XYZ file of C-alpha atoms in Angstrom:
772
model
C 33.237 37.670 -25.089
C 33.235 37.350 -21.286
C 31.589 34.148 -20.909
C 33.732 32.583 -23.418
C 36.532 34.076 -21.624
C 35.611 32.655 -18.666
C 34.128 28.940 -19.939
C 38.280 29.503 -20.989
C 39.981 30.220 -17.627
C 37.986 27.069 -15.709
C 38.887 25.293 -18.662
C 42.974 25.849 -18.397
C 42.709 25.789 -14.734
C 41.323 22.159 -14.664
C 43.551 20.976 -16.866
C 46.079 22.249 -14.649
C 44.853 20.576 -11.447
C 44.743 17.400 -13.386
C 48.238 17.824 -15.013
C 49.270 18.229 -11.223
C 47.047 14.990 -9.989
C 48.410 12.913 -12.255
C 52.469 13.529 -11.771
C 54.143 10.494 -10.625
C 55.311 10.671 -7.095
C 56.866 7.616 -4.598
C 54.547 5.942 -1.425
C 56.222 8.483 0.821
C 55.799 11.657 -1.044
C 51.916 11.024 -1.313
C 51.655 9.895 2.173
C 53.303 13.079 3.512
C 51.803 15.017 1.162
C 48.406 14.007 2.395
C 48.994 14.572 5.987
C 49.887 17.482 5.163
C 46.710 18.601 3.356
C 44.310 16.593 6.391
C 46.399 18.973 8.565
C 45.604 22.512 7.054
C 42.474 21.305 6.824
C 42.154 20.390 10.551
C 43.580 24.066 11.305
C 42.011 25.959 8.337
C 38.354 24.312 10.232
C 38.817 26.784 13.309
C 38.821 30.202 11.014
C 35.729 31.272 9.282
C 34.461 28.952 6.602
C 34.304 31.440 4.024
C 36.568 33.494 1.017
C 39.804 31.977 0.436
C 40.063 29.974 3.345
C 37.023 27.475 1.967
C 38.769 27.837 -1.277
C 42.029 26.613 -0.250
C 40.077 23.278 2.217
C 37.999 22.355 -1.072
C 40.882 22.670 -3.438
C 43.662 20.539 -1.252
C 40.522 18.076 -0.745
C 39.359 17.740 -4.151
C 43.658 17.134 -5.158
C 43.823 14.494 -2.783
C 40.660 12.474 -3.433
C 41.198 12.759 -7.410
C 44.773 11.847 -6.499
C 43.087 8.495 -4.571
C 41.442 8.237 -8.150
C 44.262 8.443 -10.344
C 45.884 5.672 -8.655
C 42.753 3.715 -8.090
C 42.108 3.409 -11.557
C 45.656 2.685 -13.216
C 46.788 0.635 -10.614
C 44.681 -1.527 -8.732
C 42.156 -3.177 -10.927
C 42.523 -7.037 -11.380
C 43.522 -8.422 -15.290
C 40.253 -8.898 -17.657
C 42.350 -12.378 -18.146
C 41.107 -13.369 -14.673
C 37.024 -13.006 -14.763
C 36.507 -14.442 -11.433
C 38.711 -11.403 -9.605
C 37.934 -8.776 -12.132
C 34.010 -8.858 -12.290
C 33.977 -8.052 -8.717
C 36.893 -5.505 -8.488
C 35.003 -4.039 -11.361
C 31.753 -3.914 -9.266
C 34.367 -2.231 -6.064
C 35.465 0.403 -8.398
C 32.042 1.355 -9.879
C 30.887 1.934 -6.204
C 33.951 3.932 -4.748
C 33.642 6.050 -8.425
C 30.179 6.836 -7.728
C 31.130 7.868 -4.137
C 33.740 10.253 -4.678
C 31.513 11.820 -7.927
C 29.177 12.259 -5.306
C 31.439 13.719 -2.674
C 32.453 16.299 -5.855
C 28.956 16.558 -6.588
C 28.383 17.995 -2.720
C 31.521 19.635 -3.030
C 30.085 21.985 -5.402
C 26.326 22.543 -4.102
C 27.572 23.466 -1.269
C 31.189 25.805 -2.048
C 29.687 28.991 -0.992
C 25.879 28.637 0.359
C 23.793 31.383 -0.038
C 21.918 33.021 3.311
C 19.152 35.444 2.088
C 18.525 37.966 4.260
C 14.337 38.355 5.714
C 11.801 38.968 3.102
C 10.589 42.174 3.049
C 7.150 42.535 5.158
C 4.568 44.174 2.952
C 1.962 47.086 4.097
C -1.528 44.455 4.037
C -3.041 46.239 0.981
C -0.069 45.001 -0.952
C 0.000 41.121 0.607
C -0.865 39.033 -2.201
C -3.814 36.936 -2.552
C -3.165 33.174 -1.302
C -4.875 29.501 -0.757
C -3.638 27.177 1.587
C -4.091 23.333 0.303
C -3.901 20.912 3.233
C -3.912 17.778 1.290
C -4.806 14.836 3.160
C -5.553 11.085 2.689
C -5.988 9.190 5.568
C -4.896 10.983 8.719
C -6.861 11.287 11.703
C -9.503 14.354 11.902
C -7.290 15.158 15.073
C -4.588 15.471 13.095
C -5.966 17.816 10.530
C -7.689 19.456 13.049
C -4.459 20.678 14.673
C -2.882 21.709 11.279
C -6.129 23.233 9.751
C -6.386 25.424 12.703
C -2.541 26.391 13.355
C -2.900 27.394 9.228
C -6.145 29.195 9.403
C -4.353 31.560 12.401
C -0.904 32.426 10.573
C -0.587 36.035 10.489
C -1.819 37.570 7.468
C -4.499 39.566 6.351
C -7.904 37.400 7.201
C -9.654 38.504 3.778
C -5.989 37.776 1.319
C -5.694 33.739 2.443
C -8.047 31.130 2.347
C -6.809 27.572 3.878
C -8.631 24.306 1.916
C -8.938 20.810 3.101
C -7.880 18.580 0.162
C -9.327 15.207 0.939
C -8.412 12.580 -1.380
C -9.857 9.732 1.662
C -13.581 11.074 0.500
C -13.846 11.515 -3.071
C -16.807 10.164 -4.978
C -14.837 6.812 -5.856
C -13.967 5.891 -2.729
C -17.653 6.584 -1.209
C -19.030 4.408 -3.925
C -16.854 1.134 -3.782
C -17.861 -1.834 -4.402
C -16.849 -2.844 -1.255
C -20.031 -1.518 1.517
C -17.940 -1.098 4.549
C -15.114 0.863 2.490
C -17.644 2.974 0.977
C -19.435 3.379 4.441
C -15.649 4.341 6.020
C -15.287 6.825 3.093
C -19.129 8.741 3.757
C -17.921 9.087 7.235
C -15.060 10.397 6.696
C -16.196 13.041 4.190
C -19.167 14.220 6.520
C -16.391 14.260 9.647
C -14.104 16.416 7.365
C -16.827 18.952 6.363
C -18.061 19.471 9.521
C -14.335 20.104 10.819
C -13.645 22.681 7.772
C -16.919 24.369 9.002
C -15.864 24.596 12.395
C -12.640 25.670 11.492
C -13.573 28.039 8.690
C -11.664 26.882 5.496
C -12.869 25.172 2.568
C -13.311 20.929 2.183
C -12.633 19.859 -1.640
C -12.500 16.180 -2.659
C -13.013 15.061 -6.368
C -14.309 12.482 -8.462
C -11.683 9.764 -8.350
C -8.146 9.406 -7.321
C -6.206 10.088 -10.057
C -2.461 10.780 -10.274
C -2.200 10.686 -6.144
C -1.160 14.167 -4.176
C -0.411 15.816 -7.472
C -3.740 15.202 -8.621
C -5.336 16.349 -5.492
C -3.266 19.412 -5.406
C -4.153 20.182 -9.232
C -7.721 19.315 -8.536
C -6.845 22.644 -5.596
C -5.517 24.578 -8.599
C -9.115 24.500 -10.562
C -11.117 24.915 -7.874
C -9.043 28.345 -6.190
C -8.588 32.263 -7.218
C -5.009 33.001 -4.714
C -1.880 34.558 -7.038
C 0.232 32.238 -4.751
C -0.230 28.742 -3.310
C 1.047 27.347 0.114
C 1.172 23.633 0.437
C 1.527 21.917 3.915
C 0.699 18.147 4.404
C -1.386 17.015 6.940
C 0.735 16.601 9.865
C 2.952 19.764 8.720
C 1.683 22.395 11.354
C 2.455 26.390 10.572
C 3.723 29.086 12.630
C 2.162 32.646 12.407
C 4.668 33.972 10.890
C 5.208 31.344 7.330
C 3.288 33.827 4.945
C 4.973 37.295 6.198
C 8.299 35.470 6.009
C 7.815 34.238 2.772
C 5.368 35.864 0.254
C 7.615 39.540 0.210
C 10.161 37.524 -1.750
C 7.716 36.892 -4.785
C 7.371 40.745 -4.748
C 10.986 41.508 -5.696
C 11.188 38.925 -8.246
C 8.896 38.078 -10.719
C 10.117 35.284 -12.566
C 10.178 33.894 -8.570
C 7.978 30.444 -8.891
C 8.975 28.814 -5.449
C 10.027 29.629 -2.228
C 10.769 26.476 0.054
C 11.500 26.483 3.660
C 12.839 23.361 6.023
C 10.866 20.609 6.973
C 11.103 20.967 10.836
C 10.677 17.796 12.604
C 9.317 17.704 15.916
C 9.679 13.594 16.805
C 12.258 11.613 16.185
C 12.468 9.385 13.643
C 13.016 5.155 14.562
C 17.098 5.940 14.359
C 17.327 8.981 17.103
C 14.509 6.920 19.099
C 15.970 4.059 19.363
C 19.376 4.766 19.525
C 18.482 7.840 22.253
C 20.226 10.791 19.909
C 17.070 13.082 19.174
C 17.877 15.823 21.721
C 21.973 15.895 21.194
C 23.032 14.857 18.138
C 21.580 16.603 14.696
C 18.461 15.282 13.025
C 19.368 13.409 10.051
C 17.449 15.694 7.582
C 19.581 18.970 8.985
C 22.297 18.259 6.057
C 20.040 18.901 3.935
C 17.884 21.762 5.012
C 20.577 23.559 6.864
C 23.295 23.346 3.830
C 22.495 21.912 0.748
C 19.483 23.632 0.251
C 21.438 26.908 0.448
C 24.264 25.658 -1.236
C 21.134 25.117 -4.537
C 20.077 28.145 -3.622
C 23.496 29.827 -4.577
C 23.015 28.118 -7.877
C 19.078 28.666 -8.740
C 18.423 25.542 -8.051
C 16.981 24.744 -4.199
C 13.990 22.359 -4.938
C 9.743 22.080 -3.872
C 9.920 19.534 -0.989
C 6.162 18.969 -1.349
C 5.266 20.484 2.140
C 6.487 23.647 3.478
C 6.439 25.948 0.036
C 4.924 28.484 -1.424
C 4.507 28.841 -5.237
C 3.702 30.962 -8.097
C -0.010 30.261 -9.539
C 0.842 31.838 -13.134
C 4.258 29.619 -12.811
C 2.145 26.139 -12.293
C -0.017 27.232 -14.879
C 2.606 27.313 -17.775
C 3.737 23.667 -16.635
C -0.092 22.949 -16.669
C 0.253 22.581 -12.763
C 1.740 20.219 -10.639
C 3.526 17.273 -12.562
C 2.837 13.561 -11.583
C 4.379 11.486 -13.679
C 6.484 10.350 -10.939
C 5.807 9.428 -7.523
C 7.442 12.404 -6.111
C 5.323 15.135 -8.032
C 7.776 17.883 -5.939
C 10.968 17.542 -7.112
C 9.220 16.889 -10.690
C 7.112 20.114 -10.305
C 10.169 22.189 -9.366
C 12.795 20.142 -12.350
C 9.952 20.997 -15.088
C 9.755 25.030 -13.862
C 13.640 25.794 -13.701
C 13.681 24.411 -17.081
C 11.057 27.255 -18.022
C 13.672 29.745 -17.057
C 11.517 30.003 -13.959
C 13.532 30.416 -10.317
C 13.300 29.728 -6.648
C 14.188 30.923 -3.263
C 15.196 29.603 0.036
C 14.432 30.406 3.416
C 16.327 28.812 5.998
C 13.775 29.199 9.060
C 11.654 26.081 10.595
C 7.953 27.274 10.381
C 6.355 24.327 9.981
C 6.343 21.251 12.372
C 5.694 17.810 11.216
C 5.978 14.354 11.633
C 8.198 11.737 10.914
C 7.722 7.842 10.732
C 8.035 6.370 14.398
C 8.393 2.528 13.122
C 11.393 1.470 11.234
C 9.061 -0.039 9.060
C 6.917 2.929 7.826
C 10.880 4.759 7.890
C 11.765 2.147 5.210
C 8.208 2.799 3.353
C 8.664 6.341 3.131
C 12.539 6.532 2.273
C 11.269 3.554 -0.793
C 9.068 5.819 -1.911
C 11.598 8.865 -2.297
C 14.235 6.251 -3.724
C 11.947 5.249 -6.532
C 10.538 8.783 -7.402
C 14.182 10.304 -7.302
C 15.244 7.222 -9.455
C 11.704 7.634 -12.050
C 12.826 11.619 -12.434
C 16.427 10.217 -13.470
C 14.964 7.725 -16.261
C 12.148 9.612 -17.070
C 12.998 13.673 -16.840
C 16.516 13.437 -17.281
C 17.372 16.224 -15.714
C 21.413 16.300 -16.910
C 20.101 16.215 -20.116
C 16.940 18.577 -19.945
C 16.401 21.704 -22.259
C 16.382 25.117 -20.432
C 18.913 23.908 -17.207
C 22.107 25.638 -16.943
C 24.989 23.807 -16.038
C 25.042 24.245 -11.982
C 21.523 23.677 -12.097
C 21.698 20.183 -14.035
C 24.913 19.648 -11.325
C 22.396 20.146 -8.514
C 19.496 18.011 -9.529
C 22.065 15.431 -10.700
C 23.223 15.552 -6.693
C 19.565 15.631 -5.229
C 18.434 12.402 -7.325
C 21.801 10.077 -7.731
C 22.139 10.548 -4.579
C 19.809 7.698 -4.310
C 21.702 5.717 -5.881
C 23.676 4.334 -2.399
C 22.081 0.882 -1.880
C 24.091 0.158 -4.825
C 27.743 1.388 -3.565
C 26.273 0.727 0.569
C 26.111 -2.829 -0.082
C 29.127 -3.312 -1.937
C 30.973 -1.727 0.850
C 29.079 -4.250 3.255
C 30.472 -7.418 1.411
C 33.379 -7.040 -0.820
C 35.660 -7.835 2.204
C 33.904 -11.338 2.268
C 35.470 -12.103 -1.529
C 38.508 -11.938 -0.446
C 38.119 -13.213 3.017
C 35.620 -16.290 2.285
C 36.649 -17.061 -1.350
C 40.298 -14.916 -1.726
C 39.288 -13.386 -4.840
C 42.156 -10.396 -5.451
C 39.565 -8.053 -6.537
C 41.866 -4.901 -5.402
C 45.657 -5.129 -5.989
C 47.465 -3.612 -3.543
C 49.851 -4.021 -0.914
C 49.160 -3.045 2.662
C 51.543 0.548 2.183
C 49.991 1.038 -1.221
C 46.677 0.629 1.079
C 47.923 2.866 3.975
C 49.325 5.488 1.782
C 46.118 6.131 -0.766
C 42.997 4.663 0.868
C 43.246 5.639 4.088
C 44.637 8.659 3.417
C 41.673 9.004 1.185
C 39.663 8.033 3.808
C 40.869 10.561 6.406
C 40.324 13.865 3.431
C 36.882 12.551 3.492
C 36.186 12.332 7.094
C 38.016 15.672 7.494
C 36.189 17.255 4.123
C 32.837 15.898 5.200
C 33.191 17.394 8.584
C 34.465 21.100 7.792
C 31.771 21.130 5.115
C 29.072 19.781 7.875
C 29.800 20.002 10.890
C 27.255 21.539 13.280
C 24.571 19.492 11.032
C 26.308 16.027 10.588
C 28.599 14.010 12.861
C 30.870 11.757 11.244
C 29.854 8.208 10.084
C 26.293 9.152 10.978
C 25.540 9.513 7.148
C 26.811 6.156 6.932
C 24.837 4.374 9.128
C 21.602 5.878 7.691
C 22.302 4.980 4.393
C 23.202 1.058 5.777
C 20.218 0.862 7.184
C 18.229 1.884 4.241
C 19.897 -0.035 1.573
C 18.957 -3.829 2.575
C 15.122 -2.630 1.002
C 15.634 0.081 -0.865
C 18.040 -2.118 -3.457
C 15.060 -3.874 -4.287
C 12.799 -1.217 -4.562
C 15.047 0.592 -7.023
C 15.469 -2.824 -9.101
C 11.636 -2.197 -9.389
C 11.843 0.885 -10.880
C 14.550 -0.036 -13.296
C 11.958 -2.889 -14.597
C 9.531 -0.830 -15.068
C 9.843 2.746 -14.516
C 6.202 3.579 -14.323
C 5.135 1.108 -11.512
C 5.922 2.765 -8.608
C 2.350 3.935 -6.863
C 2.377 6.844 -4.611
C 2.095 6.105 -1.194
C 1.186 7.522 1.884
C 3.707 7.315 4.986
C 1.746 6.356 8.320
C 1.613 8.792 10.792
C 0.946 8.802 14.287
C 1.969 5.103 15.335
C 3.111 4.472 18.407
C 5.489 1.430 20.011
C 3.314 -1.155 22.586
C 5.877 -2.906 23.332
C 10.047 -3.374 23.187
C 10.873 -5.238 19.967
C 12.640 -6.085 17.432
C 11.435 -4.461 14.252
C 9.517 -6.817 11.221
C 11.924 -5.824 9.111
C 15.033 -6.315 11.284
C 16.132 -9.780 10.953
C 18.787 -9.505 7.578
C 20.417 -7.360 10.370
C 20.978 -9.650 12.605
C 21.867 -12.184 9.926
C 24.108 -10.029 8.217
C 25.815 -9.404 11.843
C 26.806 -12.679 12.579
C 27.996 -13.259 9.009
C 30.098 -10.116 9.854
C 31.335 -11.982 13.095
C 32.074 -15.330 11.624
C 34.449 -13.518 8.958
C 36.041 -12.280 11.695
C 37.092 -15.068 12.839
C 38.152 -15.836 9.300
C 40.510 -13.172 9.828
C 41.976 -14.477 12.391
C 42.610 -17.796 11.305
C 44.239 -16.386 8.238
C 46.611 -14.441 9.801
C 47.887 -17.081 12.406
C 48.129 -19.496 9.673
C 49.198 -17.496 6.711
C 51.529 -14.751 7.757
C 53.342 -14.007 4.470
C 49.991 -12.511 3.420
C 49.200 -11.495 7.117
C 49.597 -7.288 5.236
C 46.151 -8.537 3.359
C 44.528 -9.715 5.557
C 44.796 -7.215 8.368
C 43.751 -4.760 5.676
C 40.541 -6.529 4.808
C 40.258 -7.552 7.939
C 39.803 -3.857 9.353
C 37.472 -3.314 7.111
C 35.334 -5.049 7.648
C 35.595 -4.744 11.275
C 34.565 -1.252 10.145
C 31.505 -2.626 8.605
C 30.760 -5.004 11.570
C 30.841 -1.702 13.694
C 27.822 -0.195 11.830
C 25.848 -3.078 11.447
C 26.242 -3.180 15.545
C 24.659 0.354 15.445
C 22.094 -0.862 13.069
C 21.138 -3.598 15.388
C 20.202 -0.797 17.961
C 17.672 0.413 15.525
C 15.483 -2.201 14.544
C 15.545 -2.683 18.184
C 12.558 -0.773 18.473
C 12.094 0.376 22.067
C 8.892 0.742 23.753
C 7.050 3.771 23.501
C 3.266 4.791 24.211
C 3.457 8.888 24.495
C 1.303 10.194 22.263
C 2.488 13.563 22.093
C 5.857 15.392 22.486
C 6.390 18.520 24.283
C 7.339 22.251 23.707
C 9.257 24.142 26.921
C 7.257 27.302 26.284
C 6.793 30.584 29.169
C 3.217 31.830 29.089
C 1.126 32.963 31.653
C -2.005 31.496 32.606
C -4.946 31.060 35.345
C -6.656 28.166 36.403
C -9.861 28.360 37.168
C -11.135 25.424 39.651
C -15.029 25.724 41.197
C -14.857 29.161 42.974
C -10.673 29.200 42.894
C -9.082 30.996 40.312
C -5.194 30.926 41.041
C -2.474 32.462 39.156
C -0.476 30.112 36.689
C 2.970 29.262 34.633
C 2.629 27.506 31.615
C 5.834 25.554 31.655
C 5.762 22.370 28.362
C 2.803 22.077 25.723
C 1.886 19.660 23.461
C -1.133 19.012 20.992
C -2.580 16.464 23.514
C -1.666 18.327 27.035
C 0.134 21.016 28.852
C 2.232 21.640 32.399
C 1.265 23.969 34.288
C 3.222 25.458 37.441
C 0.878 26.669 40.553
C 1.783 28.156 43.614
C 2.157 25.007 46.408
C -0.948 26.775 48.946
C -3.396 26.723 45.889
C -5.993 24.206 44.886
C -5.472 22.064 48.114
C -8.638 19.724 46.946
C -7.124 18.847 43.657
C -7.020 16.009 42.119
C -6.362 13.738 39.243
C -9.135 12.838 37.057
C -10.932 16.174 37.759
C -11.242 19.315 35.520
C -10.109 23.293 35.573
C -10.469 25.923 33.114
C -6.988 27.493 31.892
C -7.389 30.959 30.710
C -4.315 32.761 28.954
C -3.522 35.872 26.580
C -3.523 33.742 22.923
C -2.124 35.805 19.775
C -4.127 35.095 17.249
C -6.543 38.042 17.118
C -9.177 35.019 15.619
C -9.460 33.810 19.071
C -12.941 34.661 20.674
C -12.036 33.121 23.922
C -9.079 32.618 26.326
C -10.498 29.362 27.653
C -9.256 26.124 27.002
C -10.655 23.038 29.638
C -7.940 20.524 31.047
C -8.094 17.066 32.761
C -5.740 16.655 35.331
C -3.921 13.157 34.795
C -1.349 14.223 37.753
C -0.390 16.490 40.192
C 3.440 17.020 41.681
C 3.588 19.026 44.550
C 7.063 19.961 46.386
C 8.202 22.619 48.772
C 8.501 24.836 45.627
C 5.674 24.559 44.088
C 2.601 22.106 42.332
C 3.078 20.732 38.632
C -0.003 19.934 37.061
C -0.004 17.147 33.999
C -3.506 17.976 32.515
C -4.548 16.590 29.207
C -6.251 19.001 26.528
C -10.279 18.458 26.624
C -10.949 19.674 23.217
C -14.627 19.565 22.545
C -15.209 22.251 19.890
C -13.462 24.115 17.097
C -12.388 27.153 19.196
C -10.427 24.391 21.186
C -8.165 23.480 18.629
C -7.705 26.689 18.090
C -6.723 27.601 21.384
C -4.668 24.713 21.276
C -2.381 25.891 18.258
C -1.947 29.241 19.244
C -0.397 27.520 22.017
C 1.705 25.231 20.289
C 2.763 26.561 16.882
C 2.138 30.227 17.603
C 6.017 30.956 17.801
C 8.677 29.668 15.082
C 11.311 30.692 17.628
C 10.706 27.851 19.702
C 11.818 25.305 17.231
C 14.771 28.077 16.199
C 16.337 27.246 19.234
C 15.858 23.784 19.964
C 17.307 23.238 16.641
C 20.484 25.380 17.374
C 20.605 23.744 20.956
C 21.677 20.325 19.137
C 23.364 21.703 16.364
C 26.880 21.147 17.888
C 30.240 20.975 16.066
C 32.188 18.194 18.163
C 34.756 17.486 16.091
C 36.167 14.564 13.354
C 38.317 12.660 16.052
C 35.532 13.294 19.202
C 32.938 12.403 16.296
C 34.147 9.322 15.137
C 35.042 8.319 19.014
C 31.156 8.444 19.867
C 30.011 6.926 17.072
C 32.247 3.488 18.367
C 30.897 4.010 21.958
C 27.673 4.258 20.556
C 27.360 1.067 18.476
C 29.196 -1.062 20.948
C 26.473 -0.193 23.462
C 23.660 -0.438 20.428
C 25.380 -3.937 19.308
C 24.813 -5.269 22.981
C 21.362 -3.950 23.314
C 20.653 -4.943 19.662
C 21.795 -8.458 20.659
C 19.744 -8.556 24.208
C 16.440 -8.105 22.390
C 17.509 -11.921 21.124
C 16.387 -12.958 25.203
C 13.553 -10.652 25.878
C 14.015 -9.631 29.802
C 10.541 -11.298 31.863
C 9.210 -7.393 32.511
C 9.062 -7.515 28.696
C 7.384 -10.638 28.515
C 5.016 -9.338 30.777
C 4.342 -5.734 28.779
C 3.424 -8.449 26.092
C 1.278 -9.870 27.710
C -2.129 -9.505 25.152
C -0.572 -8.570 22.578
C -0.638 -10.383 19.691
C 2.680 -10.811 17.398
C 1.236 -8.277 14.907
C -0.176 -5.786 17.292
C 3.094 -4.545 18.547
C 2.771 -1.377 16.311
C -0.713 0.227 16.617
C -1.783 3.330 15.254
C -3.053 5.331 18.259
C -6.370 7.936 17.331
C -5.052 10.502 19.303
C -2.594 13.425 17.934
C 1.105 12.590 17.492
C 3.961 13.274 19.065
C 5.600 16.331 19.758
C 9.083 18.466 20.385
C 10.578 17.512 23.741
C 13.492 20.037 24.879
C 16.747 18.949 25.286
C 17.257 17.458 28.614
C 14.349 18.082 30.248
C 12.923 16.202 33.765
C 10.434 14.315 34.015
C 7.198 13.738 31.984
C 4.063 15.332 34.243
C 1.634 15.213 31.503
C 0.085 11.505 31.806
C -0.669 11.745 28.207
C -1.230 8.447 27.415
C -4.023 8.362 29.782
C -2.575 5.494 31.823
C -2.064 8.148 34.525
C 1.554 10.338 35.264
C 5.330 9.022 33.893
C 6.552 6.481 34.941
C 9.979 8.975 35.500
C 10.731 9.445 39.153
C 9.598 12.457 40.827
C 11.954 15.268 41.798
C 13.515 14.729 45.586
C 11.155 15.684 48.047
C 8.160 16.111 45.787
C 4.904 14.403 45.798
C 2.894 12.673 43.271
C -1.052 12.810 44.110
C -2.843 10.100 41.596
C -5.215 7.509 41.641
C -4.517 4.095 41.516
């Protein structure tokens, strides 16, 4: 009875809200009301964003948005009799309604995001048994060694967890390939990884055939293991030591819990962050999802499996036949199936794995195409909004997660819609300049303020629009392929560990230049229309202003596809650990200043190691945090020596020659998740809507100039590219991948790419000793 009354109450409230939204008022009244709502939202943003204040903001924002929807639906659509206007007009209307619907879904999802208390820490004798799966397909052995070493050293009773390397690159099918060269390569890989597994104390598993991609590989792991819980780490996702201690306790509290998901924290920039140089000063793209949306989903018991950095209950997986593999996003599909069977999930908002993002724009698009296709497959094949067993909030959350990937349709519509009027005089949006200002501009203002209120520390203004724009041109085709044949897409592993050998325009970048110059031409048409047709100047200025915004967005996109030269193989993490450097008979006290998976910077006194030169080897001793380690000595090759009055900085590469060395590197780089939390919090800055918009416009102007300059390579860039063919600009290196750079770090002294010390200038008064 109480449930019926609750539903009836919400229905009455919704009807009352709809009545108020649809009341006819004049333009001035609506304009003033919308501005007053914007002012209230801006004021309340400065208070604690929870409770009644949060509900007021969400209610006001939703009311103005729905007022716009009502006006847009009843007053602006072209008449059906004028098909040349009606058809593009309806396309634009549908794109806008999609955007409004997604805004409403996101507001619902994050209306009251959940922040869970820490998981209880269980006594060792009560800890459940755990199987750790690291699925692999074509990843480099050194990359896998780092992840496996970090996984093996997690702080957990050694007899209660087992690490499995699930190798899909050395299956019987691949080892017996008809192509002798491919067969030999697979056989060599299998032997290499079997030896790596033995050296690191993990179990190697492969299978007969590569069926059902990653889901099939994980299910093979399930068939050959017995732990109560299953942990999944991608091959490039190295865990911190506290991962299991921060998660498994939740399974003892809730017997219906099937999943504990944690954030994917990436320690290298994606192509947008790298090429626009926003990596250390602006929140990363995924932080809105992992920092807010997953917490919002968790409130409604709808946080879902993201493929890695997660713990799952074996008993729950067995009720669904293991990991689902109908779509190419097996993670969300598996979670959907288990949620529909009454199992529950939890989300722990603490970064405890360090992963890699695609380095090049082409790899980035390949990864996002797979995500988009997989989520569309779930919509078409699994129908989460109709699936039996889900509660209404869960349906809405899964709809928000899956329908989000339809954004290419809306984004491309918004990009090209102004051209229908400017080039062909089509009336696809029937409104005067005054009506546009009163309704559309205030709707856009409320939209920006509402997004800033909800996500201010996680996403700056117009960054989402930029990410969506740079993906849309290629994702629209990928989505079209799924619509034509929902079962056709196949799982493709995202390239890892790439580097860009020279500054260049991405091979996928040319459509952006074409669209940019098309929008420039539309700007000239706008000026001509205003000059020659003053009687329609208000409409021309409105549509022309829309085109100018698109031009700014596309200018920023030029910066994204203008790939910067990047030879560094590994990013650094700032740490502060005591060590000793052994050089011959000399033992010197030192401090480890920063590390990466391939090297370290060590600070020593100015008076020590006078004879040390580049290319020599030293031994570094430090106190490891993992009790599993049997040695504390890690060999280093000195790549640079920077000396000044305050001391010496040694830029060194790790000389990893045996398994214990990889364990020591993992202990240095991945032992402490607090390092990642500090870095993440350092760039989660709420700069406000106004400053955020100004920063975006300034960045877009600069990137437009930079992107256009790539059409005319400079002489120094031409010199860089000597000996590199058109197809060699992006090459996969065979060393460890990039790692985390701390914000605002000084010059790099690792010399990690093997080409000598960094090209960055030395500190004032310093001397760099290196072989010529």
